Amino acid sequence: MRKLVVGSRRSKLALTQSQQFIDKLKQVRPELDIEIKEIVTKGDRIVDKQLSKVGGKGLFVKEIQNELFEKQIDMAIHSLKDVPSVIPEGLTLGCIPDREVPFDAYISKNHTPLRELPEGSIIGTSSLRRGAQILSKYPHLEIKWIRGNIDTRLQKLETEDYDAIILAAAGLRRMGWSDDIVTTYLDKDVLLPAIGQGALGIECRSDDKELLDLLQEVHNKDVEKCVTAERTFLAEMDGSCQVPIGGYATINSQQQIEFTGLIMTPDGTERYEHTAIGESPTELGKEVSRVLKEQGAYEIIRKLNEEQ
């Protein structure tokens, strides 16, 4: 096998999860020679604006995909929730490895439970999905935009006027934070995760058979089925960072896929949600999308996309 060059965002989390994936590859193929090339994306450069206002998901992957096309790197290791539902022609997700905890972590001052926060308490999140779901269940709370890496957000919780923040549990765990810092993990009944949250997507060129064969050695077929249902729903709903959209699939005890899709208004006042069970991840994503469209959810998406 040739020497492999991995493209990764320069953030501490991106580099850490890239190294963790490389270590996983080397467990099955110790002889591999792999290096990481750090790539600064537009999303990394824009730190003072809400992502939904400046272009959304593709901000974290476009420069990296260009490096793949130019053969400067062999594969890219993405947080799957940052990857748009449509992959450019010539590229493919060659591997979906094991998924980390997909839920969100709620971290509050003095470990005050979410249900006990007093009226007017401020929760920091940069996610429309998180904000909408919190407001729908706890309309007496206030959502305040927050950006930055994990360390920055935790520091802001201590030094600024936030009573709590919500972060992806996967990032915390990959960075080695102990569960002690988390007040509680919010399961799907409280906060439905983002599409692909907790999963990695390993992107490479579609014609790189040698690498694609290697990646299959650390590929998780069950996780692939789940995220395919989620990402199909995202594509069918024309979802983006401008839209509070969530989706989460699991494999149940009968080895069927159970998928829940969610669309909301940013203020949490309108909620469209549907769960379906089936064998085909693609058909499942389409089915949930069809039901939500029939309920009127697409009108929310149309309005929000028109506003941008």
mmCIF file of C-alpha atoms in Angstrom, residues 14-149:
data_model
loop_
_atom_site.group_PDB
_atom_site.id
_atom_site.type_symbol
_atom_site.label_atom_id
_atom_site.label_comp_id
_atom_site.label_asym_id
_atom_site.label_seq_id
_atom_site.Cartn_x
_atom_site.Cartn_y
_atom_site.Cartn_z
ATOM 1 C CA ALA A 14 -10.768 17.352 13.892
ATOM 2 C CA LEU A 15 -7.092 16.472 14.292
ATOM 3 C CA THR A 16 -7.825 14.273 17.306
ATOM 4 C CA GLN A 17 -10.571 12.278 15.603
ATOM 5 C CA SER A 18 -8.427 11.965 12.470
ATOM 6 C CA GLN A 19 -5.587 10.496 14.528
ATOM 7 C CA GLN A 20 -8.030 8.156 16.277
ATOM 8 C CA PHE A 21 -9.246 6.870 12.906
ATOM 9 C CA ILE A 22 -5.675 6.428 11.665
ATOM 10 C CA ASP A 23 -4.897 4.428 14.830
ATOM 11 C CA LYS A 24 -7.928 2.241 14.073
ATOM 12 C CA LEU A 25 -6.655 1.611 10.543
ATOM 13 C CA LYS A 26 -3.217 0.730 11.892
ATOM 14 C CA GLN A 27 -4.744 -1.806 14.272
ATOM 15 C CA VAL A 28 -5.749 -3.857 11.233
ATOM 16 C CA ARG A 29 -2.816 -2.812 9.005
ATOM 17 C CA PRO A 30 0.182 -1.894 11.228
ATOM 18 C CA GLU A 31 2.480 -1.403 8.233
ATOM 19 C CA LEU A 32 0.554 1.589 6.895
ATOM 20 C CA ASP A 33 2.405 4.893 6.439
ATOM 21 C CA ILE A 34 -0.107 7.716 6.965
ATOM 22 C CA GLU A 35 0.349 11.439 7.474
ATOM 23 C CA ILE A 36 -2.165 14.197 8.231
ATOM 24 C CA LYS A 37 -2.350 17.348 6.127
ATOM 25 C CA GLU A 38 -4.032 20.220 7.971
ATOM 26 C CA ILE A 39 -6.491 22.238 5.884
ATOM 27 C CA VAL A 40 -8.121 25.474 7.007
ATOM 28 C CA THR A 41 -11.713 25.672 5.758
ATOM 29 C CA LYS A 42 -13.954 28.690 5.328
ATOM 30 C CA GLY A 43 -15.968 27.511 8.337
ATOM 31 C CA ASP A 44 -12.811 27.619 10.471
ATOM 32 C CA ARG A 45 -12.006 31.156 9.362
ATOM 33 C CA ILE A 46 -15.473 32.525 10.130
ATOM 34 C CA VAL A 47 -15.717 32.539 13.913
ATOM 35 C CA ASP A 48 -17.805 35.643 14.535
ATOM 36 C CA LYS A 49 -20.973 34.733 12.622
ATOM 37 C CA GLN A 50 -23.664 32.097 12.964
ATOM 38 C CA LEU A 51 -22.989 29.345 10.408
ATOM 39 C CA SER A 52 -26.622 29.337 9.261
ATOM 40 C CA LYS A 53 -26.114 32.952 8.140
ATOM 41 C CA VAL A 54 -23.030 32.356 6.009
ATOM 42 C CA GLY A 55 -23.589 29.128 4.117
ATOM 43 C CA GLY A 56 -24.000 26.191 6.475
ATOM 44 C CA LYS A 57 -22.571 22.695 6.247
ATOM 45 C CA GLY A 58 -20.393 22.925 3.130
ATOM 46 C CA LEU A 59 -18.225 25.546 4.844
ATOM 47 C CA PHE A 60 -16.254 22.783 6.572
ATOM 48 C CA VAL A 61 -15.659 20.469 3.605
ATOM 49 C CA LYS A 62 -15.291 22.312 0.288
ATOM 50 C CA GLU A 63 -11.581 23.123 0.538
ATOM 51 C CA ILE A 64 -10.878 19.562 1.663
ATOM 52 C CA GLN A 65 -12.841 18.121 -1.260
ATOM 53 C CA ASN A 66 -10.835 20.320 -3.640
ATOM 54 C CA GLU A 67 -7.638 18.767 -2.246
ATOM 55 C CA LEU A 68 -9.078 15.318 -3.013
ATOM 56 C CA PHE A 69 -9.849 16.301 -6.605
ATOM 57 C CA GLU A 70 -6.337 17.714 -7.008
ATOM 58 C CA LYS A 71 -4.851 14.514 -5.515
ATOM 59 C CA GLN A 72 -3.067 16.455 -2.780
ATOM 60 C CA ILE A 73 -4.676 14.105 -0.230
ATOM 61 C CA ASP A 74 -5.995 10.536 -0.477
ATOM 62 C CA MET A 75 -8.872 10.726 1.983
ATOM 63 C CA ALA A 76 -10.652 13.186 4.219
ATOM 64 C CA ILE A 77 -11.949 12.490 7.700
ATOM 65 C CA HIS A 78 -15.105 14.497 8.328
ATOM 66 C CA SER A 79 -17.599 14.769 11.138
ATOM 67 C CA LEU A 80 -20.493 13.404 9.121
ATOM 68 C CA LYS A 81 -22.907 16.037 10.396
ATOM 69 C CA ASP A 82 -20.766 18.657 8.592
ATOM 70 C CA VAL A 83 -21.035 16.892 5.224
ATOM 71 C CA PRO A 84 -23.805 18.025 2.833
ATOM 72 C CA SER A 85 -26.202 15.288 1.750
ATOM 73 C CA VAL A 86 -24.992 15.424 -1.859
ATOM 74 C CA ILE A 87 -21.393 14.306 -2.462
ATOM 75 C CA PRO A 88 -19.677 15.764 -5.583
ATOM 76 C CA GLU A 89 -19.368 13.417 -8.538
ATOM 77 C CA GLY A 90 -16.025 11.636 -8.448
ATOM 78 C CA LEU A 91 -15.956 11.448 -4.642
ATOM 79 C CA THR A 92 -17.574 8.956 -2.288
ATOM 80 C CA LEU A 93 -17.943 8.150 1.394
ATOM 81 C CA GLY A 94 -15.729 5.097 1.363
ATOM 82 C CA CYS A 95 -16.147 4.237 5.032
ATOM 83 C CA ILE A 96 -18.405 4.942 7.984
ATOM 84 C CA PRO A 97 -16.587 3.658 11.104
ATOM 85 C CA ASP A 98 -18.105 2.955 14.532
ATOM 86 C CA ARG A 99 -20.348 5.746 15.812
ATOM 87 C CA GLU A 100 -19.648 7.659 19.009
ATOM 88 C CA VAL A 101 -22.546 8.630 21.315
ATOM 89 C CA PRO A 102 -24.896 10.579 18.982
ATOM 90 C CA PHE A 103 -26.694 12.625 21.622
ATOM 91 C CA ASP A 104 -26.160 16.144 22.945
ATOM 92 C CA ALA A 105 -24.514 16.931 26.278
ATOM 93 C CA TYR A 106 -26.144 19.489 28.572
ATOM 94 C CA ILE A 107 -23.638 21.273 30.819
ATOM 95 C CA SER A 108 -24.884 23.793 33.383
ATOM 96 C CA LYS A 109 -23.476 25.899 36.186
ATOM 97 C CA ASN A 110 -23.726 24.016 39.490
ATOM 98 C CA HIS A 111 -25.120 21.028 37.537
ATOM 99 C CA THR A 112 -28.639 22.507 37.642
ATOM 100 C CA PRO A 113 -30.971 20.121 35.725
ATOM 101 C CA LEU A 114 -32.536 21.507 32.549
ATOM 102 C CA ARG A 115 -36.080 21.199 33.941
ATOM 103 C CA GLU A 116 -35.078 23.218 37.029
ATOM 104 C CA LEU A 117 -33.584 26.236 35.247
ATOM 105 C CA PRO A 118 -35.486 29.375 36.311
ATOM 106 C CA GLU A 119 -37.312 31.601 33.862
ATOM 107 C CA GLY A 120 -34.999 33.690 31.698
ATOM 108 C CA SER A 121 -32.023 31.370 32.084
ATOM 109 C CA ILE A 122 -29.672 31.540 29.104
ATOM 110 C CA ILE A 123 -28.586 28.438 27.188
ATOM 111 C CA GLY A 124 -25.680 28.763 24.776
ATOM 112 C CA THR A 125 -25.845 26.924 21.457
ATOM 113 C CA SER A 126 -25.043 27.776 17.855
ATOM 114 C CA SER A 127 -27.498 25.146 16.563
ATOM 115 C CA LEU A 128 -30.979 26.096 15.344
ATOM 116 C CA ARG A 129 -31.981 22.446 15.901
ATOM 117 C CA ARG A 130 -31.000 22.520 19.568
ATOM 118 C CA GLY A 131 -32.489 25.953 20.170
ATOM 119 C CA ALA A 132 -35.852 25.103 18.599
ATOM 120 C CA GLN A 133 -36.255 21.863 20.548
ATOM 121 C CA ILE A 134 -35.314 23.492 23.858
ATOM 122 C CA LEU A 135 -37.745 26.393 23.297
ATOM 123 C CA SER A 136 -40.585 24.023 22.364
ATOM 124 C CA LYS A 137 -40.244 22.180 25.687
ATOM 125 C CA TYR A 138 -39.021 25.070 27.852
ATOM 126 C CA PRO A 139 -40.406 28.313 26.362
ATOM 127 C CA HIS A 140 -39.441 30.238 29.522
ATOM 128 C CA LEU A 141 -35.727 29.806 28.698
ATOM 129 C CA GLU A 142 -33.596 31.992 26.407
ATOM 130 C CA ILE A 143 -31.289 30.762 23.659
ATOM 131 C CA LYS A 144 -28.091 32.734 23.054
ATOM 132 C CA TRP A 145 -25.731 32.117 20.153
ATOM 133 C CA ILE A 146 -22.261 30.753 21.011
ATOM 134 C CA ARG A 147 -19.341 29.657 18.820
ATOM 135 C CA GLY A 148 -15.873 28.325 19.442
ATOM 136 C CA ASN A 149 -14.207 25.013 20.223
#
